[in-house]
């Protein structure tokens, strides 16, 4: 794996912290959390797509 694909020490620490938080959740809490997390991931994807479209100029109408 290339260096750009590896997690930093801080990110690894955040994963361990997240892991301990999740272990304390009930099954219902974990399911609700996963649905919300997935929604946030989709919103983030949309933001990246819109940003790239804007940067590449493909969100403008032709001739604008």
mmCIF file with all atom_site columns, C-alpha atoms in Angstrom:
data_model
loop_
_atom_site.group_PDB
_atom_site.id
_atom_site.type_symbol
_atom_site.label_atom_id
_atom_site.label_alt_id
_atom_site.label_comp_id
_atom_site.label_asym_id
_atom_site.label_entity_id
_atom_site.label_seq_id
_atom_site.pdbx_PDB_ins_code
_atom_site.Cartn_x
_atom_site.Cartn_y
_atom_site.Cartn_z
_atom_site.occupancy
_atom_site.B_iso_or_equiv
_atom_site.pdbx_formal_charge
_atom_site.auth_seq_id
_atom_site.auth_comp_id
_atom_site.auth_asym_id
_atom_site.auth_atom_id
_atom_site.pdbx_PDB_model_num
ATOM 1  C CA . UNK A 1 1  ? 0.000   0.000  0.000   1.00 0.00 ? 1  UNK A CA 1
ATOM 2  C CA . UNK A 1 2  ? 1.324   3.451  -0.844  1.00 0.00 ? 2  UNK A CA 1
ATOM 3  C CA . UNK A 1 3  ? 1.963   6.040  1.854   1.00 0.00 ? 3  UNK A CA 1
ATOM 4  C CA . UNK A 1 4  ? -1.034  8.103  0.712   1.00 0.00 ? 4  UNK A CA 1
ATOM 5  C CA . UNK A 1 5  ? -3.318  5.117  1.384   1.00 0.00 ? 5  UNK A CA 1
ATOM 6  C CA . UNK A 1 6  ? -2.024  4.438  4.905   1.00 0.00 ? 6  UNK A CA 1
ATOM 7  C CA . UNK A 1 7  ? -3.601  5.865  8.023   1.00 0.00 ? 7  UNK A CA 1
ATOM 8  C CA . UNK A 1 8  ? -1.734  8.380  10.139  1.00 0.00 ? 8  UNK A CA 1
ATOM 9  C CA . UNK A 1 9  ? -1.025  7.687  13.793  1.00 0.00 ? 9  UNK A CA 1
ATOM 10 C CA . UNK A 1 10 ? -3.777  10.146 14.735  1.00 0.00 ? 10 UNK A CA 1
ATOM 11 C CA . UNK A 1 11 ? -6.267  8.349  12.466  1.00 0.00 ? 11 UNK A CA 1
ATOM 12 C CA . UNK A 1 12 ? -5.338  5.002  14.000  1.00 0.00 ? 12 UNK A CA 1
ATOM 13 C CA . UNK A 1 13 ? -5.895  6.476  17.461  1.00 0.00 ? 13 UNK A CA 1
ATOM 14 C CA . UNK A 1 14 ? -9.291  7.812  16.355  1.00 0.00 ? 14 UNK A CA 1
ATOM 15 C CA . UNK A 1 15 ? -10.253 4.338  15.136  1.00 0.00 ? 15 UNK A CA 1
ATOM 16 C CA . UNK A 1 16 ? -9.408  2.833  18.531  1.00 0.00 ? 16 UNK A CA 1
ATOM 17 C CA . UNK A 1 17 ? -11.422 5.547  20.272  1.00 0.00 ? 17 UNK A CA 1
ATOM 18 C CA . UNK A 1 18 ? -14.346 4.975  17.907  1.00 0.00 ? 18 UNK A CA 1
ATOM 19 C CA . UNK A 1 19 ? -14.114 1.228  18.485  1.00 0.00 ? 19 UNK A CA 1
ATOM 20 C CA . UNK A 1 20 ? -14.472 1.636  22.250  1.00 0.00 ? 20 UNK A CA 1
ATOM 21 C CA . UNK A 1 21 ? -17.492 3.923  21.788  1.00 0.00 ? 21 UNK A CA 1
ATOM 22 C CA . UNK A 1 22 ? -19.216 1.460  19.455  1.00 0.00 ? 22 UNK A CA 1
ATOM 23 C CA . UNK A 1 23 ? -18.622 -1.471 21.811  1.00 0.00 ? 23 UNK A CA 1
ATOM 24 C CA . UNK A 1 24 ? -20.722 0.335  24.417  1.00 0.00 ? 24 UNK A CA 1
ATOM 25 C CA . UNK A 1 25 ? -23.743 0.709  22.130  1.00 0.00 ? 25 UNK A CA 1
ATOM 26 C CA . UNK A 1 26 ? -26.821 -1.449 22.159  1.00 0.00 ? 26 UNK A CA 1
ATOM 27 C CA . UNK A 1 27 ? -27.746 -3.310 18.974  1.00 0.00 ? 27 UNK A CA 1
ATOM 28 C CA . UNK A 1 28 ? -30.484 -0.743 18.220  1.00 0.00 ? 28 UNK A CA 1
ATOM 29 C CA . UNK A 1 29 ? -28.142 2.193  18.846  1.00 0.00 ? 29 UNK A CA 1
ATOM 30 C CA . UNK A 1 30 ? -25.527 0.656  16.545  1.00 0.00 ? 30 UNK A CA 1
ATOM 31 C CA . UNK A 1 31 ? -28.074 0.129  13.765  1.00 0.00 ? 31 UNK A CA 1
ATOM 32 C CA . UNK A 1 32 ? -29.318 3.720  14.048  1.00 0.00 ? 32 UNK A CA 1
ATOM 33 C CA . UNK A 1 33 ? -25.735 4.975  14.090  1.00 0.00 ? 33 UNK A CA 1
ATOM 34 C CA . UNK A 1 34 ? -24.849 2.996  10.944  1.00 0.00 ? 34 UNK A CA 1
ATOM 35 C CA . UNK A 1 35 ? -27.825 4.387  9.034   1.00 0.00 ? 35 UNK A CA 1
ATOM 36 C CA . UNK A 1 36 ? -26.853 7.950  9.994   1.00 0.00 ? 36 UNK A CA 1
ATOM 37 C CA . UNK A 1 37 ? -23.214 7.279  9.124   1.00 0.00 ? 37 UNK A CA 1
ATOM 38 C CA . UNK A 1 38 ? -24.194 5.931  5.707   1.00 0.00 ? 38 UNK A CA 1
ATOM 39 C CA . UNK A 1 39 ? -26.338 9.017  5.079   1.00 0.00 ? 39 UNK A CA 1
ATOM 40 C CA . UNK A 1 40 ? -23.382 11.251 5.944   1.00 0.00 ? 40 UNK A CA 1
ATOM 41 C CA . UNK A 1 41 ? -21.137 9.248  3.588   1.00 0.00 ? 41 UNK A CA 1
ATOM 42 C CA . UNK A 1 42 ? -23.598 9.786  0.729   1.00 0.00 ? 42 UNK A CA 1
ATOM 43 C CA . UNK A 1 43 ? -23.783 13.522 1.474   1.00 0.00 ? 43 UNK A CA 1
ATOM 44 C CA . UNK A 1 44 ? -19.974 13.678 1.488   1.00 0.00 ? 44 UNK A CA 1
ATOM 45 C CA . UNK A 1 45 ? -19.872 11.855 -1.869  1.00 0.00 ? 45 UNK A CA 1
ATOM 46 C CA . UNK A 1 46 ? -22.336 14.367 -3.313  1.00 0.00 ? 46 UNK A CA 1
ATOM 47 C CA . UNK A 1 47 ? -20.243 17.265 -2.031  1.00 0.00 ? 47 UNK A CA 1
ATOM 48 C CA . UNK A 1 48 ? -17.090 15.826 -3.637  1.00 0.00 ? 48 UNK A CA 1
ATOM 49 C CA . UNK A 1 49 ? -18.902 15.224 -6.932  1.00 0.00 ? 49 UNK A CA 1
ATOM 50 C CA . UNK A 1 50 ? -20.286 18.764 -6.984  1.00 0.00 ? 50 UNK A CA 1
ATOM 51 C CA . UNK A 1 51 ? -16.891 20.221 -6.101  1.00 0.00 ? 51 UNK A CA 1
ATOM 52 C CA . UNK A 1 52 ? -15.164 18.266 -8.880  1.00 0.00 ? 52 UNK A CA 1
ATOM 53 C CA . UNK A 1 53 ? -17.858 19.216 -11.410 1.00 0.00 ? 53 UNK A CA 1
ATOM 54 C CA . UNK A 1 54 ? -17.432 22.862 -10.446 1.00 0.00 ? 54 UNK A CA 1
ATOM 55 C CA . UNK A 1 55 ? -13.621 22.715 -10.584 1.00 0.00 ? 55 UNK A CA 1
ATOM 56 C CA . UNK A 1 56 ? -13.665 21.007 -13.973 1.00 0.00 ? 56 UNK A CA 1
ATOM 57 C CA . UNK A 1 57 ? -16.304 23.401 -15.287 1.00 0.00 ? 57 UNK A CA 1
ATOM 58 C CA . UNK A 1 58 ? -18.733 20.649 -16.186 1.00 0.00 ? 58 UNK A CA 1
ATOM 59 C CA . UNK A 1 59 ? -21.559 22.029 -14.054 1.00 0.00 ? 59 UNK A CA 1
ATOM 60 C CA . UNK A 1 60 ? -21.988 25.106 -16.258 1.00 0.00 ? 60 UNK A CA 1
ATOM 61 C CA . UNK A 1 61 ? -24.429 25.172 -19.150 1.00 0.00 ? 61 UNK A CA 1
ATOM 62 C CA . UNK A 1 62 ? -22.754 25.005 -22.602 1.00 0.00 ? 62 UNK A CA 1
ATOM 63 C CA . UNK A 1 63 ? -21.572 28.393 -23.850 1.00 0.00 ? 63 UNK A CA 1
ATOM 64 C CA . UNK A 1 64 ? -21.731 30.014 -20.422 1.00 0.00 ? 64 UNK A CA 1
#
